[in-house]
Coordinates of N, CA and C and ligand atoms in Angstrom, one line a residue:
X60 N -41.3 4.5 -216.0 CA -39.8 4.7 -215.7 C -39.4 3.7 -216.5
X61 N -38.5 3.8 -217.6 CA -37.9 2.9 -218.5 C -37.0 2.4 -218.4
X62 N -37.2 1.0 -218.0 CA -35.5 0.5 -217.6 C -34.9 -0.1 -218.4
X63 N -33.6 0.5 -219.0 CA -32.7 0.0 -219.9 C -32.0 -1.1 -219.5
X64 N -31.8 -2.3 -220.2 CA -31.1 -3.5 -220.0 C -29.4 -3.6 -220.5
X65 N -29.2 -4.1 -220.0 CA -27.5 -4.4 -220.1 C -27.3 -5.3 -220.6
X66 N -26.3 -5.8 -221.5 CA -25.9 -7.0 -222.4 C -26.6 -8.4 -221.9
X67 N -25.9 -8.5 -220.6 CA -25.9 -9.6 -220.0 C -27.5 -10.3 -219.7
X68 N -28.4 -8.9 -219.5 CA -30.1 -8.9 -219.2 C -30.6 -9.3 -220.6
X69 N -29.8 -8.7 -221.6 CA -30.6 -9.0 -223.1 C -30.1 -10.3 -223.3
X70 N -29.3 -10.5 -222.8 CA -28.9 -12.2 -223.0 C -29.7 -13.3 -222.5
X71 N -30.2 -13.0 -221.5 CA -31.3 -14.0 -220.7 C -32.5 -13.9 -221.4
X72 N -33.0 -12.6 -221.9 CA -34.2 -12.6 -222.4 C -34.3 -13.0 -223.7
X73 N -33.1 -13.2 -224.2 CA -33.2 -13.8 -225.6 C -33.3 -15.3 -225.5
X74 N -33.0 -15.8 -224.6 CA -33.2 -17.4 -223.7 C -34.6 -17.6 -223.7
X75 N -35.4 -16.4 -222.7 CA -36.7 -16.4 -222.5 C -37.5 -16.2 -223.9
X76 N -36.7 -15.7 -224.6 CA -37.5 -15.3 -226.0 C -37.7 -16.6 -226.8
X77 N -36.2 -17.2 -227.0 CA -36.5 -18.8 -227.6 C -37.1 -19.9 -227.4
X78 N -37.2 -19.8 -226.1 CA -38.8 -20.6 -225.5 C -40.1 -20.2 -225.9
X79 N -40.3 -19.0 -226.2 CA -41.6 -18.4 -226.6 C -41.7 -18.7 -228.1
X80 N -40.5 -18.4 -228.6 CA -40.3 -19.0 -230.3 C -40.6 -20.6 -230.3
X81 N -39.9 -21.2 -229.6 CA -39.9 -22.5 -229.9 C -41.5 -22.9 -229.5
X82 N -42.4 -22.6 -228.5 CA -43.9 -22.8 -228.6 C -44.5 -22.3 -229.6
X83 N -44.4 -21.4 -230.2 CA -45.2 -20.8 -231.4 C -44.8 -21.6 -232.5
X84 N -43.7 -22.1 -232.8 CA -42.9 -22.8 -234.0 C -44.1 -24.1 -233.7
X85 N -43.8 -24.5 -232.5 CA -44.8 -26.0 -232.1 C -46.3 -25.9 -232.8
X86 N -46.9 -24.6 -232.0 CA -48.3 -24.4 -232.4 C -48.7 -24.1 -234.0
X87 N -47.5 -24.1 -234.7 CA -47.4 -23.4 -236.3 C -47.9 -25.1 -236.9
X88 N -47.6 -26.0 -236.8 CA -47.3 -27.3 -236.8 C -48.6 -28.1 -236.1
X89 N -49.1 -27.8 -234.9 CA -50.2 -28.6 -234.1 C -51.7 -28.1 -234.8
X90 N -51.2 -26.9 -235.3 CA -53.0 -26.1 -235.5 C -53.4 -27.0 -236.8
X91 N -54.6 -27.5 -236.6 CA -55.6 -27.9 -237.9 C -56.7 -28.1 -237.2
X92 N -57.5 -28.7 -238.2 CA -58.8 -28.6 -238.0 C -58.8 -30.1 -236.8
X93 N -59.8 -29.8 -235.9 CA -59.6 -31.1 -235.1 C -59.2 -30.9 -233.8
X94 N -58.2 -29.9 -233.2 CA -57.6 -29.7 -232.5 C -58.2 -29.1 -231.3
X95 N -58.2 -29.3 -229.9 CA -59.1 -28.1 -229.4 C -57.8 -27.0 -228.5
X96 N -58.2 -26.0 -228.3 CA -57.5 -24.9 -227.5 C -56.6 -25.5 -226.3
X97 N -57.6 -26.3 -225.4 CA -57.1 -27.0 -224.9 C -56.0 -27.9 -224.4
X98 N -56.0 -28.7 -226.0 CA -54.7 -29.4 -226.4 C -53.6 -28.7 -226.3
X99 N -53.7 -27.3 -227.3 CA -52.6 -26.4 -227.3 C -52.0 -25.9 -226.2
X100 N -52.7 -25.5 -225.4 CA -52.2 -25.3 -223.8 C -51.8 -26.4 -223.7
X101 N -52.1 -27.3 -223.5 CA -51.0 -28.5 -222.5 C -49.8 -29.0 -223.3
X102 N -50.0 -28.5 -224.5 CA -48.5 -28.8 -225.5 C -47.7 -27.7 -225.0
X103 N -48.2 -26.3 -225.1 CA -47.4 -25.1 -224.4 C -46.7 -25.5 -223.1
X104 N -47.6 -25.7 -222.3 CA -47.4 -25.7 -221.0 C -45.8 -26.8 -220.7
X105 N -46.2 -27.6 -221.3 CA -45.4 -28.7 -221.0 C -43.7 -28.4 -221.7
X106 N -44.1 -28.0 -222.6 CA -42.7 -27.6 -223.5 C -42.2 -26.3 -222.5
X107 N -42.5 -25.5 -222.2 CA -42.3 -24.1 -221.2 C -41.6 -24.6 -220.1
X108 N -42.2 -25.7 -219.4 CA -41.5 -26.3 -218.1 C -40.4 -27.6 -218.2
X109 N -40.5 -28.2 -219.5 CA -39.2 -28.8 -219.6 C -38.3 -28.0 -220.1
X110 N -38.4 -26.7 -220.4 CA -37.2 -26.0 -220.9 C -36.9 -25.1 -219.9
X111 N -37.6 -25.3 -218.1 CA -36.8 -24.7 -217.2 C -37.2 -23.2 -216.9
X112 N -39.0 -23.1 -217.7 CA -39.3 -21.6 -217.8 C -41.0 -21.8 -216.9
X113 N -41.5 -20.6 -216.4 CA -42.5 -20.7 -216.1 C -43.0 -19.9 -216.9
X114 N -44.9 -20.2 -217.0 CA -45.9 -20.0 -218.2 C -46.2 -18.7 -217.5
X115 N -45.7 -17.6 -217.9 CA -46.1 -16.4 -217.0 C -47.7 -16.0 -217.1
X116 N -48.3 -16.3 -218.0 CA -49.8 -15.7 -218.0 C -50.4 -16.5 -216.9
X117 N -50.0 -17.8 -216.6 CA -50.9 -18.6 -215.7 C -50.8 -18.0 -214.1
X118 N -52.2 -17.6 -213.7 CA -52.4 -17.0 -212.6 C -51.9 -15.2 -212.3
X119 N -52.0 -14.7 -213.9 CA -51.6 -13.5 -214.0 C -53.0 -12.5 -214.2
X120 N -53.1 -11.4 -213.4 CA -51.7 -10.8 -212.6 C -52.2 -11.6 -211.0
X121 N -50.8 -11.5 -209.9 CA -51.3 -12.0 -209.1 C -51.9 -11.3 -208.1
X122 N -52.8 -11.9 -207.6 CA -53.4 -11.5 -206.5 C -54.9 -11.1 -207.0
X123 N -55.1 -11.3 -208.3 CA -56.4 -10.9 -208.8 C -57.8 -11.8 -208.3
X124 N -58.8 -11.6 -208.6 CA -60.1 -12.1 -207.9 C -60.2 -13.3 -209.5
X125 N -59.8 -12.6 -210.8 CA -60.1 -13.7 -211.7 C -58.6 -13.8 -212.5
X126 N -57.4 -14.5 -212.0 CA -56.4 -14.7 -212.5 C -56.4 -15.4 -213.6
X127 N -55.8 -15.1 -215.4 CA -55.6 -15.8 -216.0 C -55.5 -17.4 -215.7
X128 N -56.5 -18.8 -216.0 CA -56.3 -19.7 -215.7 C -55.5 -20.8 -216.8
X129 N -54.6 -20.4 -217.9 CA -53.6 -21.0 -218.7 C -52.3 -20.4 -219.0
X130 N -51.8 -21.7 -219.6 CA -50.4 -20.6 -220.1 C -50.3 -19.9 -221.6
X131 N -51.4 -20.3 -222.3 CA -51.3 -19.5 -223.3 C -52.6 -19.0 -223.3
X132 N -52.6 -17.8 -224.2 CA -54.2 -17.2 -224.7 C -54.4 -17.8 -226.0
X133 N -55.3 -18.3 -226.5 CA -55.8 -19.0 -227.7 C -57.4 -18.3 -228.1
X134 N -57.4 -17.3 -229.1 CA -58.3 -16.6 -229.4 C -58.7 -16.3 -231.0
X135 N -59.9 -17.1 -230.8 CA -60.8 -17.8 -232.4 C -61.3 -16.8 -233.1
X136 N -61.1 -16.2 -233.9 CA -61.9 -15.6 -235.0 C -62.1 -13.8 -234.7
X137 N -63.2 -13.8 -234.1 CA -63.6 -12.7 -233.4 C -63.2 -12.1 -231.9
X138 N -62.2 -13.0 -231.5 CA -61.5 -12.9 -230.6 C -59.9 -12.4 -230.7
X139 N -59.9 -11.4 -229.9 CA -58.9 -10.3 -230.5 C -57.7 -10.5 -229.5
X140 N -57.6 -11.0 -228.2 CA -56.9 -11.5 -227.1 C -57.2 -12.0 -226.2
X141 N -56.6 -12.3 -225.1 CA -57.0 -13.0 -224.1 C -57.8 -14.2 -223.9
X142 N -58.0 -14.8 -225.2 CA -59.1 -16.1 -224.9 C -58.6 -17.0 -224.4
X143 N -59.6 -17.9 -223.3 CA -59.2 -19.0 -222.6 C -59.0 -20.2 -223.4
X144 N -57.9 -21.3 -223.3 CA -58.1 -22.2 -223.9 C -59.0 -23.4 -223.5
X145 N -59.5 -24.2 -224.1 CA -60.4 -25.4 -223.2 C -60.8 -26.2 -224.2
X146 N -62.2 -26.6 -224.2 CA -62.7 -27.5 -225.2 C -63.2 -27.3 -226.6
X147 N -63.1 -26.0 -226.9 CA -63.0 -25.3 -228.3 C -62.6 -26.2 -229.3
X148 N -62.9 -26.7 -230.5 CA -62.4 -27.3 -231.7 C -62.4 -26.6 -232.6
X149 N -60.8 -26.4 -233.5 CA -60.8 -25.7 -234.2 C -61.3 -26.5 -235.5
X150 N -61.8 -25.5 -236.4 CA -62.3 -25.7 -237.3 C -61.9 -25.2 -238.8
X151 N -61.9 -26.0 -239.5 CA -61.5 -25.4 -241.1 C -61.7 -24.0 -241.4
X152 N -60.9 -23.1 -241.5 CA -61.6 -21.6 -241.9 C -61.6 -21.0 -240.7
X153 N -61.1 -21.5 -239.8 CA -60.9 -20.4 -238.6 C -59.7 -19.8 -238.2
X154 N -59.4 -18.5 -237.9 CA -58.2 -18.1 -237.2 C -58.0 -18.2 -236.2
X155 N -56.5 -18.2 -235.0 CA -56.1 -18.5 -233.8 C -55.0 -17.9 -233.5
X156 N -55.2 -16.8 -233.1 CA -53.9 -16.2 -232.1 C -53.3 -16.9 -231.0
X157 N -52.2 -17.4 -230.9 CA -51.8 -17.8 -229.7 C -50.8 -16.9 -229.4
X158 N -50.7 -16.5 -228.0 CA -49.9 -15.7 -227.6 C -49.4 -16.5 -226.2
X159 N -48.0 -16.3 -225.8 CA -47.2 -17.0 -225.2 C -46.1 -16.2 -224.2
X160 N -46.3 -16.2 -223.0 CA -45.4 -15.8 -222.2 C -44.5 -16.7 -221.1
X161 N -43.2 -16.4 -221.4 CA -42.3 -17.4 -220.2 C -41.8 -16.4 -219.4
X162 N -41.5 -17.3 -218.0 CA -40.7 -16.1 -217.4 C -39.1 -17.1 -217.5
X163 N -38.1 -16.8 -217.6 CA -37.2 -17.7 -217.6 C -36.0 -17.0 -216.7
X164 N -35.3 -17.3 -215.9 CA -34.1 -16.9 -214.8 C -34.1 -15.5 -214.5
X165 N -35.8 -14.9 -214.3 CA -36.3 -13.7 -213.8 C -36.4 -12.7 -214.9
X166 N -36.3 -13.1 -216.2 CA -37.1 -12.2 -217.5 C -37.7 -12.9 -218.2
X167 N -38.9 -11.9 -218.9 CA -40.0 -12.4 -219.5 C -39.5 -12.6 -221.1
X168 N -40.8 -13.4 -221.9 CA -40.4 -13.2 -223.2 C -41.5 -13.4 -223.4
X169 N -42.6 -12.5 -224.7 CA -43.8 -12.2 -224.8 C -44.2 -12.3 -226.3
X170 N -44.6 -13.3 -227.1 CA -45.0 -13.1 -228.7 C -46.3 -13.9 -228.7
X171 N -46.7 -13.3 -229.7 CA -48.1 -13.8 -230.1 C -48.4 -13.8 -231.9
X172 N -49.1 -15.0 -232.4 CA -49.0 -15.0 -233.7 C -50.5 -15.3 -233.9
X173 N -50.9 -15.0 -235.1 CA -52.2 -15.4 -235.7 C -52.0 -16.3 -236.8
X174 N -52.7 -17.8 -236.7 CA -52.5 -18.4 -237.8 C -53.7 -19.1 -238.4
X175 N -53.9 -19.4 -239.6 CA -54.9 -20.1 -240.2 C -55.1 -21.6 -239.7
X176 N -56.1 -22.0 -239.7 CA -56.6 -23.4 -239.5 C -57.2 -24.4 -241.1
X177 N -56.5 -24.5 -241.5 CA -56.4 -25.2 -243.0 C -56.8 -24.3 -244.2
X178 N -57.5 -24.2 -244.5 CA -57.8 -23.3 -245.7 C -59.1 -22.0 -244.9
X179 N -58.5 -20.9 -245.6 CA -59.0 -19.1 -244.4 C -59.8 -18.8 -245.9
X180 N -60.6 -18.0 -245.7 CA -61.0 -17.0 -246.7 C -60.1 -16.0 -247.1
X181 N -60.3 -15.3 -248.1 CA -59.7 -14.6 -248.6 C -59.7 -13.0 -247.4
X182 N -61.0 -12.8 -246.9 CA -60.7 -11.9 -246.2 C -60.0 -12.1 -245.2
X183 N -59.9 -13.3 -244.8 CA -58.9 -14.0 -243.4 C -57.7 -13.4 -243.6
X184 N -57.3 -14.2 -244.7 CA -55.7 -14.0 -245.5 C -55.2 -12.6 -245.2
X185 N -56.0 -11.9 -245.7 CA -56.1 -10.4 -246.0 C -55.6 -9.5 -244.7
X186 N -56.1 -9.8 -243.8 CA -56.3 -9.4 -242.5 C -54.8 -10.0 -242.1
X187 N -54.6 -11.3 -242.1 CA -53.7 -11.8 -241.3 C -52.0 -11.0 -241.9
X188 N -52.5 -10.7 -242.8 CA -51.1 -10.0 -244.2 C -50.8 -8.6 -243.5
X189 N -52.0 -7.7 -243.1 CA -51.9 -6.6 -242.8 C -51.7 -6.4 -241.5
X190 N -52.2 -6.9 -241.0 CA -51.4 -7.2 -239.3 C -49.8 -7.9 -239.1
X191 N -49.9 -8.7 -239.9 CA -48.2 -9.2 -239.9 C -47.5 -7.7 -240.1
X192 N -48.0 -7.3 -241.6 CA -47.2 -6.4 -242.0 C -47.2 -5.2 -241.5
X193 N -48.2 -5.0 -240.4 CA -47.9 -3.6 -239.6 C -46.9 -3.7 -238.4
X194 N -47.1 -5.0 -237.9 CA -45.9 -5.4 -237.1 C -44.4 -5.2 -237.3
X195 N -44.3 -5.4 -238.7 CA -42.9 -5.1 -239.1 C -42.9 -4.0 -239.2
X196 N -43.8 -3.2 -239.8 CA -43.7 -1.9 -240.3 C -42.8 -0.7 -238.7
X197 N -43.8 -1.2 -237.7 CA -43.4 -1.0 -236.3 C -41.7 -1.3 -236.2
X198 N -41.8 -2.6 -236.3 CA -40.2 -2.9 -236.1 C -38.9 -2.2 -237.4
X199 N -39.4 -1.9 -238.2 CA -38.4 -0.8 -238.8 C -38.1 0.2 -238.2
X200 N -39.0 0.8 -237.6 CA -38.7 2.0 -236.8 C -37.7 2.2 -235.4
X201 N -37.5 0.7 -235.2 CA -37.3 0.5 -233.9 C -35.7 0.8 -234.0
X202 N -35.4 2.1 -233.8 CA -33.6 2.3 -234.0 C -33.3 3.6 -233.2
X203 N -31.9 3.5 -232.5 CA -31.6 4.9 -231.7 C -31.8 6.2 -233.2
X204 N -32.1 7.1 -232.5 CA -32.6 8.2 -233.3 C -33.7 8.4 -233.6
X205 N -34.6 7.3 -233.5 CA -36.1 7.5 -233.9 C -36.7 7.4 -232.2
X206 N -38.1 7.8 -232.5 CA -39.2 8.3 -231.4 C -39.7 6.8 -231.2
X207 N -40.6 6.8 -229.8 CA -41.7 5.9 -229.6 C -42.5 6.3 -230.4
X208 N -43.0 7.7 -230.8 CA -44.0 7.6 -231.6 C -43.9 7.4 -232.7
X209 N -42.6 7.1 -233.4 CA -42.3 6.6 -235.2 C -42.8 5.1 -235.1
X210 N -42.9 4.5 -234.3 CA -43.2 3.0 -234.1 C -44.5 3.0 -234.2
X211 N -45.3 3.7 -233.4 CA -46.8 3.6 -233.3 C -47.3 4.4 -234.5
X212 N -46.8 5.1 -235.0 CA -47.4 5.6 -236.3 C -47.2 5.1 -237.4
X213 N -45.8 4.5 -237.9 CA -45.8 3.1 -238.8 C -46.9 2.0 -239.0
X214 N -47.5 1.7 -237.2 CA -48.0 0.7 -237.2 C -49.6 1.1 -237.7
X215 N -50.1 2.2 -237.5 CA -51.2 2.8 -237.6 C -51.3 2.8 -239.0
X216 N -50.3 3.5 -239.5 CA -49.8 4.0 -241.1 C -50.4 2.7 -241.9
X217 N -49.9 1.5 -241.2 CA -50.0 -0.2 -242.5 C -51.5 -0.5 -242.2
X218 N -51.7 -0.2 -241.0 CA -53.1 -1.2 -241.1 C -54.1 0.0 -241.3
X219 N -54.3 1.5 -240.9 CA -55.3 2.1 -241.7 C -55.5 2.2 -243.4
X220 N -54.1 2.1 -243.9 CA -54.0 2.6 -244.9 C -54.8 1.5 -246.1
X221 N -54.8 0.4 -244.9 CA -55.3 -1.1 -245.8 C -57.0 -1.0 -245.5
X222 N -57.6 -0.1 -244.9 CA -58.8 0.1 -244.3 C -59.2 -0.7 -243.1
X223 N -57.8 -0.8 -242.1 CA -58.2 -1.8 -241.0 C -58.3 -0.6 -239.8
X224 N -58.9 -1.4 -238.4 CA -58.6 -0.4 -237.7 C -58.1 -1.5 -236.6
X225 N -57.8 -0.5 -235.9 CA -56.7 -0.8 -234.6 C -57.2 -0.6 -233.2
X226 N -57.2 -1.5 -232.1 CA -57.7 -1.3 -230.9 C -57.0 -0.3 -230.1
X227 N -57.8 1.0 -229.3 CA -57.2 1.9 -228.9 C -57.2 1.4 -227.2
X228 N -57.6 0.3 -227.0 CA -57.4 0.0 -225.5 C -56.5 -1.0 -224.9
X229 N -55.7 -1.9 -226.0 CA -54.8 -2.4 -225.5 C -53.4 -2.3 -226.2
X230 N -52.4 -2.2 -225.5 CA -51.1 -1.9 -226.3 C -49.9 -2.5 -226.0
X231 N -49.0 -2.5 -227.1 CA -47.8 -2.9 -226.4 C -47.0 -2.4 -225.3
X232 N -45.8 -2.6 -225.2 CA -45.4 -2.7 -224.2 C -43.7 -2.7 -223.7
X233 N -43.2 -2.1 -222.7 CA -42.0 -2.9 -222.6 C -42.0 -4.1 -221.5
X234 N -40.9 -4.6 -221.8 CA -40.8 -6.0 -221.2 C -39.2 -6.1 -220.7
X235 N -39.3 -6.9 -219.5 CA -38.1 -7.2 -218.7 C -38.6 -8.1 -217.6
X236 N -37.9 -7.5 -216.6 CA -38.3 -8.0 -215.0 C -39.7 -8.5 -214.8
X237 N -39.9 -7.7 -215.6 CA -41.9 -7.5 -215.2 C -42.2 -7.8 -217.0
X238 N -43.4 -8.7 -217.0 CA -44.0 -8.6 -218.5 C -44.3 -7.7 -219.1
X239 N -45.2 -6.6 -218.4 CA -45.7 -5.3 -218.8 C -44.6 -4.5 -218.0
X240 N -43.7 -3.3 -218.9 CA -43.1 -2.2 -218.2 C -43.1 -1.3 -218.8
X241 N -43.0 0.2 -218.4 CA -42.8 0.9 -219.1 C -41.9 1.0 -220.5
X242 N -42.1 1.6 -221.4 CA -43.1 2.2 -222.1 C -44.3 1.5 -222.5
X243 N -45.4 2.1 -222.5 CA -46.8 1.8 -223.2 C -46.4 2.1 -224.7
X244 N -46.3 0.8 -226.0 CA -46.2 0.7 -227.2 C -47.4 1.3 -228.1
X245 N -48.3 2.2 -228.0 CA -49.4 2.4 -229.0 C -49.4 1.8 -230.3
X246 N -50.5 1.5 -230.7 CA -50.6 1.3 -232.0 C -51.7 2.2 -233.0
X247 N -51.0 3.5 -232.3 CA -51.4 4.7 -233.3 C -50.7 6.0 -232.5
X248 N -50.3 6.9 -233.3 CA -49.4 8.0 -233.0 C -48.8 8.8 -233.8
X249 N -48.0 10.0 -233.5 CA -47.3 10.2 -234.4 C -45.9 10.3 -234.4
X250 N -45.4 10.3 -236.0 CA -43.8 10.5 -235.8 C -43.5 11.8 -235.2
X251 N -42.2 11.2 -234.7 CA -41.4 12.2 -234.2 C -41.8 12.8 -232.6
X252 N -42.9 11.9 -232.2 CA -43.2 12.3 -230.8 C -42.5 11.2 -230.0
X253 N -43.0 11.6 -228.7 CA -43.0 10.6 -227.7 C -41.1 10.6 -227.2
X254 N -40.8 9.4 -226.3 CA -39.6 9.5 -225.8 C -38.4 8.9 -227.0
X255 N -37.3 9.4 -226.8 CA -36.3 8.8 -228.0 C -36.0 7.6 -227.2
X256 N -35.6 6.5 -228.8 CA -34.9 5.3 -228.5 C -33.7 5.2 -228.2
X257 N -33.7 4.4 -226.9 CA -32.1 4.1 -226.8 C -32.0 2.9 -226.9
X258 N -30.5 2.6 -227.0 CA -30.3 1.0 -226.7 C -30.3 0.6 -225.3
X259 N -30.9 -0.6 -225.0 CA -31.0 -1.2 -224.5 C -32.4 -1.2 -224.0
X260 N -33.2 -0.6 -224.8 CA -34.9 -0.5 -224.7 C -35.1 -2.0 -224.9
X261 N -36.2 -2.4 -224.0 CA -36.6 -3.9 -224.9 C -38.1 -3.9 -225.0
X262 N -38.9 -4.0 -225.9 CA -40.1 -3.4 -226.3 C -41.2 -4.7 -226.9
X263 N -42.2 -4.6 -226.4 CA -43.1 -5.7 -227.5 C -44.3 -5.1 -227.9
X264 N -44.0 -5.1 -229.7 CA -44.7 -4.6 -230.3 C -45.9 -5.2 -230.7
X265 N -47.3 -4.9 -230.5 CA -48.1 -5.8 -230.9 C -49.3 -5.4 -231.4
X266 N -49.4 -5.0 -232.9 CA -50.6 -5.0 -233.4 C -52.1 -5.3 -233.3
X267 N -53.1 -5.0 -233.1 CA -54.1 -6.0 -232.8 C -55.2 -5.1 -233.8
X268 N -55.8 -5.5 -234.4 CA -56.3 -5.3 -236.0 C -57.8 -5.7 -236.1
X269 N -58.7 -4.8 -236.4 CA -59.9 -5.2 -236.3 C -60.4 -5.0 -237.7
X270 N -61.9 -5.2 -238.3 CA -62.2 -4.9 -239.1 C -63.5 -4.1 -239.0
X271 N -63.8 -2.8 -239.4 CA -64.9 -2.2 -239.7 C -65.4 -1.6 -238.2
X272 N -64.3 -1.6 -237.0 CA -64.6 -1.0 -235.9 C -63.5 -1.3 -235.3
X273 N -63.2 -0.2 -234.2 CA -62.0 -0.7 -233.2 C -62.4 -0.6 -231.8
X274 N -63.7 -1.0 -231.7 CA -64.2 -1.1 -230.4 C -64.3 -2.3 -230.2
X275 N -64.0 -2.7 -228.8 CA -64.2 -4.1 -228.5 C -65.1 -4.5 -227.1
X276 N -65.3 -5.6 -226.8 CA -66.0 -5.7 -225.5 C -65.3 -7.3 -224.8
X277 N -65.7 -7.1 -223.6 CA -64.8 -8.1 -222.7 C -65.8 -9.5 -222.4
X278 N -65.5 -10.8 -222.7 CA -67.1 -11.7 -222.4 C -66.9 -11.9 -220.9
X279 N -67.7 -12.5 -220.6 CA -68.2 -12.8 -219.1 C -67.2 -13.4 -218.4
X280 N -66.1 -14.0 -219.1 CA -65.3 -14.9 -218.6 C -64.2 -14.2 -217.9
X281 N -64.4 -12.8 -217.7 CA -63.3 -11.8 -217.6 C -62.2 -11.7 -218.3
X282 N -62.1 -12.1 -219.6 CA -60.7 -12.2 -219.6 C -61.0 -12.1 -221.7
X283 N -61.7 -12.9 -222.2 CA -62.0 -13.0 -223.7 C -62.1 -11.9 -224.2
X284 N -61.3 -10.9 -225.0 CA -61.8 -9.4 -225.8 C -62.1 -10.0 -227.0
X285 N -63.6 -9.5 -227.3 CA -64.0 -9.6 -228.7 C -64.1 -8.5 -229.6
X286 N -64.4 -8.4 -230.9 CA -64.6 -7.2 -231.7 C -66.4 -7.0 -231.3
X287 N -66.4 -6.0 -231.1 CA -67.8 -5.3 -230.8 C -68.7 -5.8 -231.8
X288 N -68.3 -5.7 -233.1 CA -69.5 -6.2 -234.0 C -69.1 -7.6 -234.6
X289 N -68.3 -8.5 -234.3 CA -68.1 -10.0 -234.2 C -67.1 -10.3 -235.3
X290 N -66.7 -9.2 -236.2 CA -65.7 -9.7 -237.3 C -64.6 -10.1 -236.9
X291 N -64.0 -11.0 -237.9 CA -62.5 -11.4 -237.7 C -61.6 -10.2 -237.1
X292 N -60.5 -10.8 -236.0 CA -59.6 -9.9 -235.6 C -58.1 -10.9 -236.1
X293 N -56.9 -9.7 -235.7 CA -55.7 -10.6 -235.8 C -54.7 -9.5 -234.8
X294 N -53.7 -10.7 -234.2 CA -52.7 -9.8 -233.4 C -51.2 -10.7 -233.7
X295 N -50.4 -9.7 -233.9 CA -49.3 -10.4 -234.3 C -48.0 -9.5 -233.0
X296 N -47.3 -10.1 -232.5 CA -46.3 -9.8 -231.5 C -44.9 -10.3 -231.2
X297 N -44.4 -9.7 -231.3 CA -42.7 -9.8 -230.9 C -42.2 -8.5 -229.6
X298 N -41.1 -9.4 -229.4 CA -40.1 -8.7 -228.5 C -39.1 -8.2 -229.0
X299 N -38.9 -7.1 -229.2 CA -37.0 -6.9 -229.3 C -36.6 -6.1 -228.6
X300 N -34.8 -6.0 -229.0 CA -34.3 -5.2 -228.3 C -33.5 -3.9 -229.2
X301 N -33.5 -2.7 -228.8 CA -33.3 -1.6 -229.5 C -31.6 -1.9 -229.1
X302 N -30.7 -2.1 -230.1 CA -29.5 -1.7 -230.1 C -28.3 -0.3 -231.2
X303 N -27.5 -0.4 -231.2 CA -26.9 0.5 -231.9 C -27.2 0.3 -233.5
X304 N -27.3 -0.9 -233.9 CA -27.8 -1.1 -235.2 C -29.2 -1.6 -235.7
X305 N -29.8 -2.4 -236.3 CA -31.2 -3.2 -236.4 C -31.5 -3.8 -235.2
X306 N -32.9 -3.4 -235.0 CA -33.2 -4.2 -233.7 C -33.2 -5.7 -233.5
X307 N -32.7 -6.1 -232.5 CA -32.6 -7.4 -232.4 C -33.7 -8.2 -231.9
X308 N -34.4 -9.2 -232.5 CA -35.4 -9.9 -232.3 C -35.5 -10.7 -231.3
X309 N -36.0 -10.5 -230.2 CA -35.9 -11.7 -228.9 C -36.7 -12.6 -228.7
X310 N -37.7 -12.7 -229.8 CA -38.7 -13.8 -229.4 C -39.0 -14.5 -231.2
X311 N -37.5 -15.0 -231.4 CA -37.5 -15.2 -233.2 C -36.4 -16.5 -232.9
X312 N -36.5 -17.4 -233.6 CA -35.5 -18.6 -233.4 C -34.4 -17.9 -234.2
Ligands
MG585 MG1 -47.6 -8.5 -224.7
MG586 MG1 -48.3 -11.3 -225.5

């Protein structure tokens, strides 16, 4: 069931999203060769708590035998999503995706961005541009009158027309009181299909892009998802609200 949000709820979600955006802004400044993913996690968690929010990834999902052990996901190079921050030292030429979730006054914010570490290869740069472009292609479809499939198809077209692959195993999602709500926002689909977009829908769009394969596997830590072929991956995510006009970007400053 898709839960439409009232204006007041969207106002709170904008606050939750602002904290996420602040953390990602800080990450952009701090990411450089020599810093560890664990240090990034500490910086992020400290800021989230200082702003009166809770890092929603920590301990997720509740009751799990292997709850996520950190405030951010830090996924380096072939790691697509759900990387666990720790002692890994970032090196010149790496790319790192930081995914951040906050719970603030009962509502969630969720956004991810892939950053270059120092100077990166042309292959990596093109991957980042294509993945961010796929996100914006999806967002351009986020308006009343369109359907969910228009978002999915636009993401897919943008990435695949540039020769990339999108995972079928992980998707975007609705967001609100729960971090993951209906509907699933697939990264592949057909125009004109799926539910109509309505004012008050709040969605996370998150293309996850691979080179040469759509397949992934999960490492023995129970969380880290890597490309099956070990090649680079990228992931960009924003939370948006459907309005009468242009979509509102909830996780941007
Ligand atoms: Mg998400
Ligand atoms: Mg996320």
